């Protein structure tokens, strides 16, 4: 029985070795708390162990993992993870790098790049609305993630870049972020807001004039002028953002860009996976499958009495056997639950390949821990 | 001050920590004590199906005796706010304005401020004759990061808008969230490293904002029935790594899962201790046991029982 399979329930059908064989970009999407960052690092390590130069772009790694990978306090700069030769073959041929996204500094870089002049850039960077916007507004983190991805690929230093996307309720939010931002900056409404006072705009123009008057009354004058200035300068960069949005879209559609969804064995998480699958039709992206983390495993088809009997025979300790069987029975309840959830997910028509990663005996917070995870992510090589 | 005697409770925590169930269970508990409760959620609607009711949307809707629900739509909340500022007739003129929607998307924190203003309105002691009054408003808030942004938004906004009615309102909202007699936060956590870190960081951040942390709920805890030596004795029955599936006798096959579960329970115990040690004295902490199945309306009573002592 392969290491990636549950003892006697659902089994894995996704083979990362062949799926990611010549991938250049691997995008991992999924909600929060499903182990996405750890999975990205584990896949990255597996690919590095196969001789590839790998960079993992992550958003917000757990602190101990960040420490172990050398990311503590380092944002926006790739850091190389020293890899001990892996037993038993003993040679490390590839490289593993990690970089933590800093949305704010990526934005600042973009503004400097697209602004007409250094003065214009400085004007935006000092704008109060921009300062809030670049750090806070929903969708800007998604946008900077793809922007950073683009930058890493362009450097040519890596064979494959893994992107651990920001957690979103809907995995597609991330895909649409560049397009949305561009549409926002480019919108006709924005142009009208910028020229509320100019004559000859017709009803819409007059409406906008009335409107800005009302906004002044409701929101406060200063805010409005900051907003206008912000849009005035950022709107001028809209062409640059538009080009970038198209480039990102093309990159996402490339055959060597592979999407994986990461989930936990919870109904909401698997529902999200099903929704992701459903919305993919008509989209030019390559969705390879679903990684389900922390699957609880147990012997599903033996009851507590049978387990107690077997343990009593093996241990010659009735009291311990009884308590251990009680603990197993509890795990079995959870394992059956996990198994049924995944079986139901797989029963849906047109389901994707699935890779099941069991609950590990230890948390992953160092490279040896990642190596243990990698054995489950790439079971064929183990 | 007893948790449920405030007017506004915000239930937040990392994604997947059971915020919605805990908010609902607190609502059931308060209703049992005879309070009229409104449970609100933001940008999403999960409570109505939990209470076996059709979707309620942005409308205060009675779903059970003394329990009402509202799924707050931040854009609708902004309309509510503007309507209160400029009056209904003027508001209608700009109701469908694209510029308005654009501004809502772009102005930092504006949606959040308007959402908090909805909480303020709902939790008022006197809402006039047209609107029902509630003894307690419980908010199933977004995940921690967004919830904190929401709590900070009045102050942020007040700093950006140097004048106008919104600044005045933003100052009122800052005062509301920082008043422990009126507002409290319930943080939901899981007994794992990252959620515990985040809970401790959030607890400090709330302190920095002057917002009262009324209760921390550690959800989905498990315990072990074994001592460490005993668990290792059982693990030794399995020949390979304990998280690998093994073939062989039943005793060999159960050994791995039993040891993995035991260690997991032990790690969780350690996280629970770390959480308890990291919280300031006086912050109530309670634990809820892990359950296999999704919480249904029937389970809410049981959850309410489990929370009753901590909420008293």
XYZ file of C-alpha atoms in Angstrom, chain A residues 295-300 324-338 359, chain B residues 222-223 254 256-262 264 290 292:
35
model
C -6.412 13.442 6.731
C -7.096 11.457 9.885
C -6.266 7.811 9.450
C -7.416 4.775 11.373
C -8.439 1.206 10.744
C -11.922 1.931 9.508
C -5.827 2.529 23.533
C -8.820 0.911 21.846
C -10.970 3.749 23.200
C -8.580 6.280 21.694
C -8.539 4.392 18.393
C -12.324 4.337 18.362
C -12.321 8.114 18.661
C -9.800 8.477 15.832
C -11.841 6.016 13.817
C -14.882 8.258 14.154
C -12.933 11.157 12.726
C -11.285 9.016 10.048
C -14.657 7.689 8.877
C -15.942 11.215 8.781
C -12.973 12.417 6.705
C -2.099 13.849 9.610
C -9.007 16.636 22.045
C -7.489 14.773 24.952
C -3.959 0.544 14.828
C 0.225 4.230 14.103
C -3.143 6.010 14.292
C -3.207 5.686 18.110
C 0.263 7.163 18.547
C -0.368 9.946 15.998
C -3.548 10.886 17.868
C -1.839 10.769 21.236
C -1.456 15.383 18.479
C -13.799 18.548 19.016
C -16.901 14.801 14.210
